[in-house]
Amino acid sequence: MTLLEIVYGPRADEKNLRTLLVRALEAKVALARTCALVGDRVNEALYHREINHLLDLREREAAE
């Protein structure tokens, strides 16, 4: 087990797209919050666009 896995949990199985999408969403939300806290509106907006894209992908994956 690596330090990364100890801190963030076990690595997602690459075949499990839903788990990968959830982890990517968690990371993007954290980055967007950080940008909001420091007042970086441009990057916050970019992260929100990426979050919306990941949410769309997650919905499509759930529908299948």
N, CA, C and O atoms as a CHARMM CRD file, in Angstrom:
* protein
*
  256
    1    1 MET  N      0.84800  -1.17000   0.00000 PROA 1      0.00000
    2    1 MET  CA     0.00000   0.00000   0.00000 PROA 1      0.00000
    3    1 MET  C      0.89800   1.23900   0.00000 PROA 1      0.00000
    4    1 MET  O      1.86400   1.32700   0.75800 PROA 1      0.00000
    5    2 THR  N      0.55900   2.18100  -0.85900 PROA 2      0.00000
    6    2 THR  CA     1.34500   3.40400  -0.96500 PROA 2      0.00000
    7    2 THR  C      0.80700   4.46800  -0.01400 PROA 2      0.00000
    8    2 THR  O     -0.29600   4.33900   0.51800 PROA 2      0.00000
    9    3 LEU  N      1.59200   5.51700   0.19400 PROA 3      0.00000
   10    3 LEU  CA     1.15700   6.62500   1.03000 PROA 3      0.00000
   11    3 LEU  C     -0.09400   7.27800   0.44300 PROA 3      0.00000
   12    3 LEU  O     -0.99800   7.67400   1.17800 PROA 3      0.00000
   13    4 LEU  N     -0.13800   7.38600  -0.86600 PROA 4      0.00000
   14    4 LEU  CA    -1.30200   7.96000  -1.53500 PROA 4      0.00000
   15    4 LEU  C     -2.56000   7.15100  -1.22500 PROA 4      0.00000
   16    4 LEU  O     -3.62100   7.72000  -0.96700 PROA 4      0.00000
   17    5 GLU  N     -2.44000   5.84200  -1.25000 PROA 5      0.00000
   18    5 GLU  CA    -3.58800   4.98400  -0.94200 PROA 5      0.00000
   19    5 GLU  C     -3.98600   5.07900   0.52700 PROA 5      0.00000
   20    5 GLU  O     -5.16900   4.97600   0.85200 PROA 5      0.00000
   21    6 ILE  N     -3.02400   5.27300   1.41200 PROA 6      0.00000
   22    6 ILE  CA    -3.33300   5.41900   2.83200 PROA 6      0.00000
   23    6 ILE  C     -4.12000   6.70700   3.06200 PROA 6      0.00000
   24    6 ILE  O     -5.08100   6.72100   3.83100 PROA 6      0.00000
   25    7 VAL  N     -3.71200   7.78800   2.39600 PROA 7      0.00000
   26    7 VAL  CA    -4.35800   9.08200   2.59700 PROA 7      0.00000
   27    7 VAL  C     -5.70600   9.15800   1.88300 PROA 7      0.00000
   28    7 VAL  O     -6.69500   9.60000   2.46700 PROA 7      0.00000
   29    8 TYR  N     -5.74800   8.72800   0.62200 PROA 8      0.00000
   30    8 TYR  CA    -6.94600   8.91500  -0.19600 PROA 8      0.00000
   31    8 TYR  C     -7.76000   7.64200  -0.40200 PROA 8      0.00000
   32    8 TYR  O     -8.77300   7.67600  -1.10100 PROA 8      0.00000
   33    9 GLY  N     -7.35700   6.55300   0.17000 PROA 9      0.00000
   34    9 GLY  CA    -8.08200   5.29900  -0.01300 PROA 9      0.00000
   35    9 GLY  C     -7.48900   4.50200  -1.15900 PROA 9      0.00000
   36    9 GLY  O     -6.65300   5.00100  -1.91200 PROA 9      0.00000
   37   10 PRO  N     -7.92600   3.26200  -1.28500 PROA 10     0.00000
   38   10 PRO  CA    -7.37000   2.40400  -2.33800 PROA 10     0.00000
   39   10 PRO  C     -7.67200   2.95400  -3.72400 PROA 10     0.00000
   40   10 PRO  O     -8.67300   3.63500  -3.94600 PROA 10     0.00000
   41   11 ARG  N     -6.78700   2.64100  -4.63100 PROA 11     0.00000
   42   11 ARG  CA    -6.98100   3.09400  -6.00600 PROA 11     0.00000
   43   11 ARG  C     -8.19400   2.40200  -6.59600 PROA 11     0.00000
   44   11 ARG  O     -8.46600   1.23300  -6.32200 PROA 11     0.00000
   45   12 ALA  N     -8.91400   3.15200  -7.40900 PROA 12     0.00000
   46   12 ALA  CA   -10.10000   2.60400  -8.04900 PROA 12     0.00000
   47   12 ALA  C     -9.69800   1.62700  -9.14400 PROA 12     0.00000
   48   12 ALA  O     -8.68900   1.81000  -9.82500 PROA 12     0.00000
   49   13 ASP  N    -10.48800   0.61300  -9.29600 PROA 13     0.00000
   50   13 ASP  CA   -10.28300  -0.33200 -10.38300 PROA 13     0.00000
   51   13 ASP  C    -10.51900   0.42700 -11.68500 PROA 13     0.00000
   52   13 ASP  O    -11.55800   1.06600 -11.85000 PROA 13     0.00000
   53   14 GLU  N     -9.57600   0.36100 -12.59700 PROA 14     0.00000
   54   14 GLU  CA    -9.68600   1.13100 -13.83400 PROA 14     0.00000
   55   14 GLU  C    -10.90400   0.73000 -14.65600 PROA 14     0.00000
   56   14 GLU  O    -11.35800   1.50000 -15.50200 PROA 14     0.00000
   57   15 LYS  N    -11.43500  -0.45900 -14.41900 PROA 15     0.00000
   58   15 LYS  CA   -12.60300  -0.90800 -15.16400 PROA 15     0.00000
   59   15 LYS  C    -13.89400  -0.34500 -14.57500 PROA 15     0.00000
   60   15 LYS  O    -14.94700  -0.41900 -15.20700 PROA 15     0.00000
   61   16 ASN  N    -13.81700   0.21000 -13.38100 PROA 16     0.00000
   62   16 ASN  CA   -14.99700   0.75200 -12.72400 PROA 16     0.00000
   63   16 ASN  C    -15.07500   2.25400 -12.97800 PROA 16     0.00000
   64   16 ASN  O    -14.53400   3.05000 -12.21000 PROA 16     0.00000
   65   17 LEU  N    -15.74000   2.62800 -14.03900 PROA 17     0.00000
   66   17 LEU  CA   -15.80700   4.03100 -14.44900 PROA 17     0.00000
   67   17 LEU  C    -16.52700   4.88000 -13.41000 PROA 17     0.00000
   68   17 LEU  O    -16.14400   6.02700 -13.17800 PROA 17     0.00000
   69   18 ARG  N    -17.55400   4.34100 -12.78900 PROA 18     0.00000
   70   18 ARG  CA   -18.32300   5.11500 -11.79500 PROA 18     0.00000
   71   18 ARG  C    -17.43100   5.54900 -10.63500 PROA 18     0.00000
   72   18 ARG  O    -17.50000   6.69700 -10.19500 PROA 18     0.00000
   73   19 THR  N    -16.60400   4.65100 -10.14400 PROA 19     0.00000
   74   19 THR  CA   -15.70400   4.99100  -9.04200 PROA 19     0.00000
   75   19 THR  C    -14.70000   6.05000  -9.47200 PROA 19     0.00000
   76   19 THR  O    -14.40300   6.97000  -8.71000 PROA 19     0.00000
   77   20 LEU  N    -14.18500   5.92900 -10.66800 PROA 20     0.00000
   78   20 LEU  CA   -13.24800   6.92900 -11.17400 PROA 20     0.00000
   79   20 LEU  C    -13.91500   8.29500 -11.30700 PROA 20     0.00000
   80   20 LEU  O    -13.30700   9.31800 -10.99300 PROA 20     0.00000
   81   21 LEU  N    -15.16200   8.31200 -11.77000 PROA 21     0.00000
   82   21 LEU  CA   -15.87200   9.57400 -11.91600 PROA 21     0.00000
   83   21 LEU  C    -16.13000  10.22900 -10.56000 PROA 21     0.00000
   84   21 LEU  O    -15.99600  11.44400 -10.42100 PROA 21     0.00000
   85   22 VAL  N    -16.49600   9.43500  -9.57000 PROA 22     0.00000
   86   22 VAL  CA   -16.75400   9.97100  -8.23200 PROA 22     0.00000
   87   22 VAL  C    -15.48100  10.56900  -7.64800 PROA 22     0.00000
   88   22 VAL  O    -15.51500  11.64900  -7.05900 PROA 22     0.00000
   89   23 ARG  N    -14.37000   9.87900  -7.80600 PROA 23     0.00000
   90   23 ARG  CA   -13.10100  10.40100  -7.27400 PROA 23     0.00000
   91   23 ARG  C    -12.67400  11.66800  -8.00500 PROA 23     0.00000
   92   23 ARG  O    -12.15800  12.60200  -7.39000 PROA 23     0.00000
   93   24 ALA  N    -12.89100  11.70000  -9.32000 PROA 24     0.00000
   94   24 ALA  CA   -12.55900  12.90200 -10.09300 PROA 24     0.00000
   95   24 ALA  C    -13.44300  14.07100  -9.65600 PROA 24     0.00000
   96   24 ALA  O    -12.97400  15.20400  -9.54500 PROA 24     0.00000
   97   25 LEU  N    -14.72200  13.78900  -9.41100 PROA 25     0.00000
   98   25 LEU  CA   -15.63000  14.83900  -8.93600 PROA 25     0.00000
   99   25 LEU  C    -15.17600  15.38300  -7.58700 PROA 25     0.00000
  100   25 LEU  O    -15.16100  16.59600  -7.37800 PROA 25     0.00000
  101   26 GLU  N    -14.81200  14.50400  -6.68600 PROA 26     0.00000
  102   26 GLU  CA   -14.34700  14.94000  -5.37000 PROA 26     0.00000
  103   26 GLU  C    -13.13000  15.85300  -5.48600 PROA 26     0.00000
  104   26 GLU  O    -13.02700  16.85700  -4.78200 PROA 26     0.00000
  105   27 ALA  N    -12.22400  15.50000  -6.36900 PROA 27     0.00000
  106   27 ALA  CA   -11.01300  16.31000  -6.55500 PROA 27     0.00000
  107   27 ALA  C    -11.35200  17.67000  -7.14900 PROA 27     0.00000
  108   27 ALA  O    -10.83400  18.68900  -6.69300 PROA 27     0.00000
  109   28 LYS  N    -12.21000  17.69700  -8.15400 PROA 28     0.00000
  110   28 LYS  CA   -12.56700  18.96600  -8.79700 PROA 28     0.00000
  111   28 LYS  C    -13.34100  19.87400  -7.84200 PROA 28     0.00000
  112   28 LYS  O    -13.15200  21.09000  -7.85700 PROA 28     0.00000
  113   29 VAL  N    -14.20500  19.29500  -7.01800 PROA 29     0.00000
  114   29 VAL  CA   -14.94400  20.09200  -6.04100 PROA 29     0.00000
  115   29 VAL  C    -13.97900  20.72600  -5.03900 PROA 29     0.00000
  116   29 VAL  O    -14.13000  21.89300  -4.67800 PROA 29     0.00000
  117   30 ALA  N    -12.99800  19.96100  -4.59600 PROA 30     0.00000
  118   30 ALA  CA   -12.01100  20.50300  -3.65800 PROA 30     0.00000
  119   30 ALA  C    -11.22900  21.65000  -4.29600 PROA 30     0.00000
  120   30 ALA  O    -10.96700  22.66200  -3.64600 PROA 30     0.00000
  121   31 LEU  N    -10.86400  21.49500  -5.54500 PROA 31     0.00000
  122   31 LEU  CA   -10.12600  22.55400  -6.23900 PROA 31     0.00000
  123   31 LEU  C    -11.00300  23.79100  -6.44000 PROA 31     0.00000
  124   31 LEU  O    -10.52700  24.91600  -6.28500 PROA 31     0.00000
  125   32 ALA  N    -12.27100  23.59400  -6.78300 PROA 32     0.00000
  126   32 ALA  CA   -13.18000  24.72800  -6.96300 PROA 32     0.00000
  127   32 ALA  C    -13.37800  25.47400  -5.64900 PROA 32     0.00000
  128   32 ALA  O    -13.42500  26.70400  -5.63500 PROA 32     0.00000
  129   33 ARG  N    -13.49300  24.73900  -4.54800 PROA 33     0.00000
  130   33 ARG  CA   -13.64500  25.37800  -3.23800 PROA 33     0.00000
  131   33 ARG  C    -12.41000  26.19300  -2.87900 PROA 33     0.00000
  132   33 ARG  O    -12.51300  27.29600  -2.34200 PROA 33     0.00000
  133   34 THR  N    -11.25700  25.64400  -3.17900 PROA 34     0.00000
  134   34 THR  CA   -10.01300  26.36200  -2.90200 PROA 34     0.00000
  135   34 THR  C     -9.97300  27.67100  -3.68600 PROA 34     0.00000
  136   34 THR  O     -9.61200  28.71800  -3.14800 PROA 34     0.00000
  137   35 CYS  N    -10.34400  27.60200  -4.94900 PROA 35     0.00000
  138   35 CYS  CA   -10.36500  28.81400  -5.77400 PROA 35     0.00000
  139   35 CYS  C    -11.36900  29.82300  -5.22400 PROA 35     0.00000
  140   35 CYS  O    -11.10600  31.02600  -5.21900 PROA 35     0.00000
  141   36 ALA  N    -12.51600  29.33300  -4.76200 PROA 36     0.00000
  142   36 ALA  CA   -13.52600  30.23500  -4.20000 PROA 36     0.00000
  143   36 ALA  C    -13.00700  30.91900  -2.94000 PROA 36     0.00000
  144   36 ALA  O    -13.26100  32.10400  -2.72200 PROA 36     0.00000
  145   37 LEU  N    -12.28000  30.17300  -2.11300 PROA 37     0.00000
  146   37 LEU  CA   -11.76700  30.73600  -0.86900 PROA 37     0.00000
  147   37 LEU  C    -10.72400  31.82700  -1.09300 PROA 37     0.00000
  148   37 LEU  O    -10.64400  32.78800  -0.32700 PROA 37     0.00000
  149   38 VAL  N     -9.93100  31.67300  -2.14400 PROA 38     0.00000
  150   38 VAL  CA    -8.89000  32.67900  -2.40300 PROA 38     0.00000
  151   38 VAL  C     -9.35900  33.74800  -3.38800 PROA 38     0.00000
  152   38 VAL  O     -8.60700  34.67000  -3.70500 PROA 38     0.00000
  153   39 GLY  N    -10.59200  33.63200  -3.87100 PROA 39     0.00000
  154   39 GLY  CA   -11.13700  34.64600  -4.76000 PROA 39     0.00000
  155   39 GLY  C    -10.74100  34.51200  -6.21600 PROA 39     0.00000
  156   39 GLY  O    -10.82000  35.48500  -6.96600 PROA 39     0.00000
  157   40 ASP  N    -10.31900  33.33400  -6.63100 PROA 40     0.00000
  158   40 ASP  CA    -9.91500  33.09300  -8.01700 PROA 40     0.00000
  159   40 ASP  C    -11.14900  32.67800  -8.82800 PROA 40     0.00000
  160   40 ASP  O    -11.42900  31.49100  -9.00000 PROA 40     0.00000
  161   41 ARG  N    -11.87500  33.68400  -9.31900 PROA 41     0.00000
  162   41 ARG  CA   -13.14800  33.42700  -9.98900 PROA 41     0.00000
  163   41 ARG  C    -12.97900  32.73000 -11.33600 PROA 41     0.00000
  164   41 ARG  O    -13.82700  31.92600 -11.72400 PROA 41     0.00000
  165   42 VAL  N    -11.90900  33.02300 -12.04300 PROA 42     0.00000
  166   42 VAL  CA   -11.69900  32.44000 -13.36900 PROA 42     0.00000
  167   42 VAL  C    -11.49700  30.92700 -13.26400 PROA 42     0.00000
  168   42 VAL  O    -12.17500  30.16000 -13.94800 PROA 42     0.00000
  169   43 ASN  N    -10.57200  30.50300 -12.41200 PROA 43     0.00000
  170   43 ASN  CA   -10.32500  29.07200 -12.27500 PROA 43     0.00000
  171   43 ASN  C    -11.48700  28.35600 -11.59800 PROA 43     0.00000
  172   43 ASN  O    -11.74800  27.18800 -11.88600 PROA 43     0.00000
  173   44 GLU  N    -12.17900  29.04100 -10.71000 PROA 44     0.00000
  174   44 GLU  CA   -13.35900  28.44000 -10.08600 PROA 44     0.00000
  175   44 GLU  C    -14.40200  28.11300 -11.16300 PROA 44     0.00000
  176   44 GLU  O    -14.99800  27.03700 -11.15500 PROA 44     0.00000
  177   45 ALA  N    -14.60700  29.03900 -12.07200 PROA 45     0.00000
  178   45 ALA  CA   -15.56500  28.81100 -13.16000 PROA 45     0.00000
  179   45 ALA  C    -15.12000  27.65100 -14.04600 PROA 45     0.00000
  180   45 ALA  O    -15.93900  26.84100 -14.48200 PROA 45     0.00000
  181   46 LEU  N    -13.82300  27.58000 -14.30700 PROA 46     0.00000
  182   46 LEU  CA   -13.31400  26.46500 -15.11800 PROA 46     0.00000
  183   46 LEU  C    -13.54600  25.12300 -14.42800 PROA 46     0.00000
  184   46 LEU  O    -13.94800  24.15400 -15.07100 PROA 46     0.00000
  185   47 TYR  N    -13.29500  25.06600 -13.13100 PROA 47     0.00000
  186   47 TYR  CA   -13.52800  23.82100 -12.39600 PROA 47     0.00000
  187   47 TYR  C    -15.00400  23.46500 -12.36500 PROA 47     0.00000
  188   47 TYR  O    -15.36000  22.28800 -12.42200 PROA 47     0.00000
  189   48 HSD  N    -15.86200  24.46400 -12.27500 PROA 48     0.00000
  190   48 HSD  CA   -17.29400  24.17100 -12.28300 PROA 48     0.00000
  191   48 HSD  C    -17.74600  23.61600 -13.63100 PROA 48     0.00000
  192   48 HSD  O    -18.62500  22.75600 -13.68600 PROA 48     0.00000
  193   49 ARG  N    -17.15600  24.09700 -14.70400 PROA 49     0.00000
  194   49 ARG  CA   -17.46800  23.52500 -16.02100 PROA 49     0.00000
  195   49 ARG  C    -17.02400  22.06500 -16.08200 PROA 49     0.00000
  196   49 ARG  O    -17.74700  21.21800 -16.60600 PROA 49     0.00000
  197   50 GLU  N    -15.84300  21.77200 -15.55100 PROA 50     0.00000
  198   50 GLU  CA   -15.35400  20.39300 -15.52200 PROA 50     0.00000
  199   50 GLU  C    -16.23800  19.52500 -14.63700 PROA 50     0.00000
  200   50 GLU  O    -16.50800  18.37000 -14.96900 PROA 50     0.00000
  201   51 ILE  N    -16.69100  20.07600 -13.51000 PROA 51     0.00000
  202   51 ILE  CA   -17.58800  19.34100 -12.62300 PROA 51     0.00000
  203   51 ILE  C    -18.88400  19.00400 -13.35300 PROA 51     0.00000
  204   51 ILE  O    -19.37000  17.87600 -13.26700 PROA 51     0.00000
  205   52 ASN  N    -19.43800  19.96400 -14.05900 PROA 52     0.00000
  206   52 ASN  CA   -20.67100  19.71500 -14.81300 PROA 52     0.00000
  207   52 ASN  C    -20.47500  18.63100 -15.86200 PROA 52     0.00000
  208   52 ASN  O    -21.35300  17.79300 -16.06500 PROA 52     0.00000
  209   53 HSD  N    -19.33500  18.64500 -16.52300 PROA 53     0.00000
  210   53 HSD  CA   -19.03500  17.61700 -17.51900 PROA 53     0.00000
  211   53 HSD  C    -18.95900  16.23000 -16.85900 PROA 53     0.00000
  212   53 HSD  O    -19.51200  15.26000 -17.37800 PROA 53     0.00000
  213   54 LEU  N    -18.27800  16.14600 -15.72500 PROA 54     0.00000
  214   54 LEU  CA   -18.18100  14.87700 -15.01100 PROA 54     0.00000
  215   54 LEU  C    -19.53900  14.41000 -14.50200 PROA 54     0.00000
  216   54 LEU  O    -19.81800  13.21100 -14.50900 PROA 54     0.00000
  217   55 LEU  N    -20.38300  15.33100 -14.06300 PROA 55     0.00000
  218   55 LEU  CA   -21.73400  14.95600 -13.63300 PROA 55     0.00000
  219   55 LEU  C    -22.54300  14.39400 -14.78900 PROA 55     0.00000
  220   55 LEU  O    -23.28800  13.42900 -14.61900 PROA 55     0.00000
  221   56 ASP  N    -22.40100  14.99800 -15.97100 PROA 56     0.00000
  222   56 ASP  CA   -23.08200  14.47300 -17.15800 PROA 56     0.00000
  223   56 ASP  C    -22.60800  13.05800 -17.47900 PROA 56     0.00000
  224   56 ASP  O    -23.40900  12.17500 -17.78400 PROA 56     0.00000
  225   57 LEU  N    -21.30200  12.86100 -17.40400 PROA 57     0.00000
  226   57 LEU  CA   -20.76200  11.52000 -17.66500 PROA 57     0.00000
  227   57 LEU  C    -21.27900  10.50000 -16.64800 PROA 57     0.00000
  228   57 LEU  O    -21.60100   9.36700 -17.00500 PROA 57     0.00000
  229   58 ARG  N    -21.35500  10.91300 -15.37900 PROA 58     0.00000
  230   58 ARG  CA   -21.84200  10.00700 -14.33700 PROA 58     0.00000
  231   58 ARG  C    -23.31000   9.64300 -14.57300 PROA 58     0.00000
  232   58 ARG  O    -23.70200   8.49200 -14.38100 PROA 58     0.00000
  233   59 GLU  N    -24.12000  10.62000 -14.98800 PROA 59     0.00000
  234   59 GLU  CA   -25.52200  10.34000 -15.27800 PROA 59     0.00000
  235   59 GLU  C    -25.67400   9.38800 -16.45200 PROA 59     0.00000
  236   59 GLU  O    -26.51400   8.48800 -16.42100 PROA 59     0.00000
  237   60 ARG  N    -24.87000   9.57900 -17.48100 PROA 60     0.00000
  238   60 ARG  CA   -24.91300   8.67700 -18.64400 PROA 60     0.00000
  239   60 ARG  C    -24.50100   7.26000 -18.24000 PROA 60     0.00000
  240   60 ARG  O    -25.10600   6.28100 -18.67700 PROA 60     0.00000
  241   61 GLU  N    -23.48300   7.16300 -17.41400 PROA 61     0.00000
  242   61 GLU  CA   -23.00500   5.85000 -16.96600 PROA 61     0.00000
  243   61 GLU  C    -24.06800   5.15000 -16.11800 PROA 61     0.00000
  244   61 GLU  O    -24.24500   3.93600 -16.21800 PROA 61     0.00000
  245   62 ALA  N    -24.77100   5.91400 -15.28700 PROA 62     0.00000
  246   62 ALA  CA   -25.81900   5.33500 -14.43300 PROA 62     0.00000
  247   62 ALA  C    -27.00200   4.86700 -15.26500 PROA 62     0.00000
  248   62 ALA  O    -27.67300   3.90100 -14.89900 PROA 62     0.00000
  249   63 ALA  N    -27.26800   5.54100 -16.38100 PROA 63     0.00000
  250   63 ALA  CA   -28.40100   5.18000 -17.24000 PROA 63     0.00000
  251   63 ALA  C    -28.14800   3.87800 -17.99900 PROA 63     0.00000
  252   63 ALA  O    -29.09300   3.20300 -18.40700 PROA 63     0.00000
  253   64 GLU  N    -26.90400   3.53300 -18.18400 PROA 64     0.00000
  254   64 GLU  CA   -26.57800   2.33200 -18.96400 PROA 64     0.00000
  255   64 GLU  C    -26.65700   1.08800 -18.13700 PROA 64     0.00000
  256   64 GLU  O    -26.41200  -0.00700 -18.64400 PROA 64     0.00000
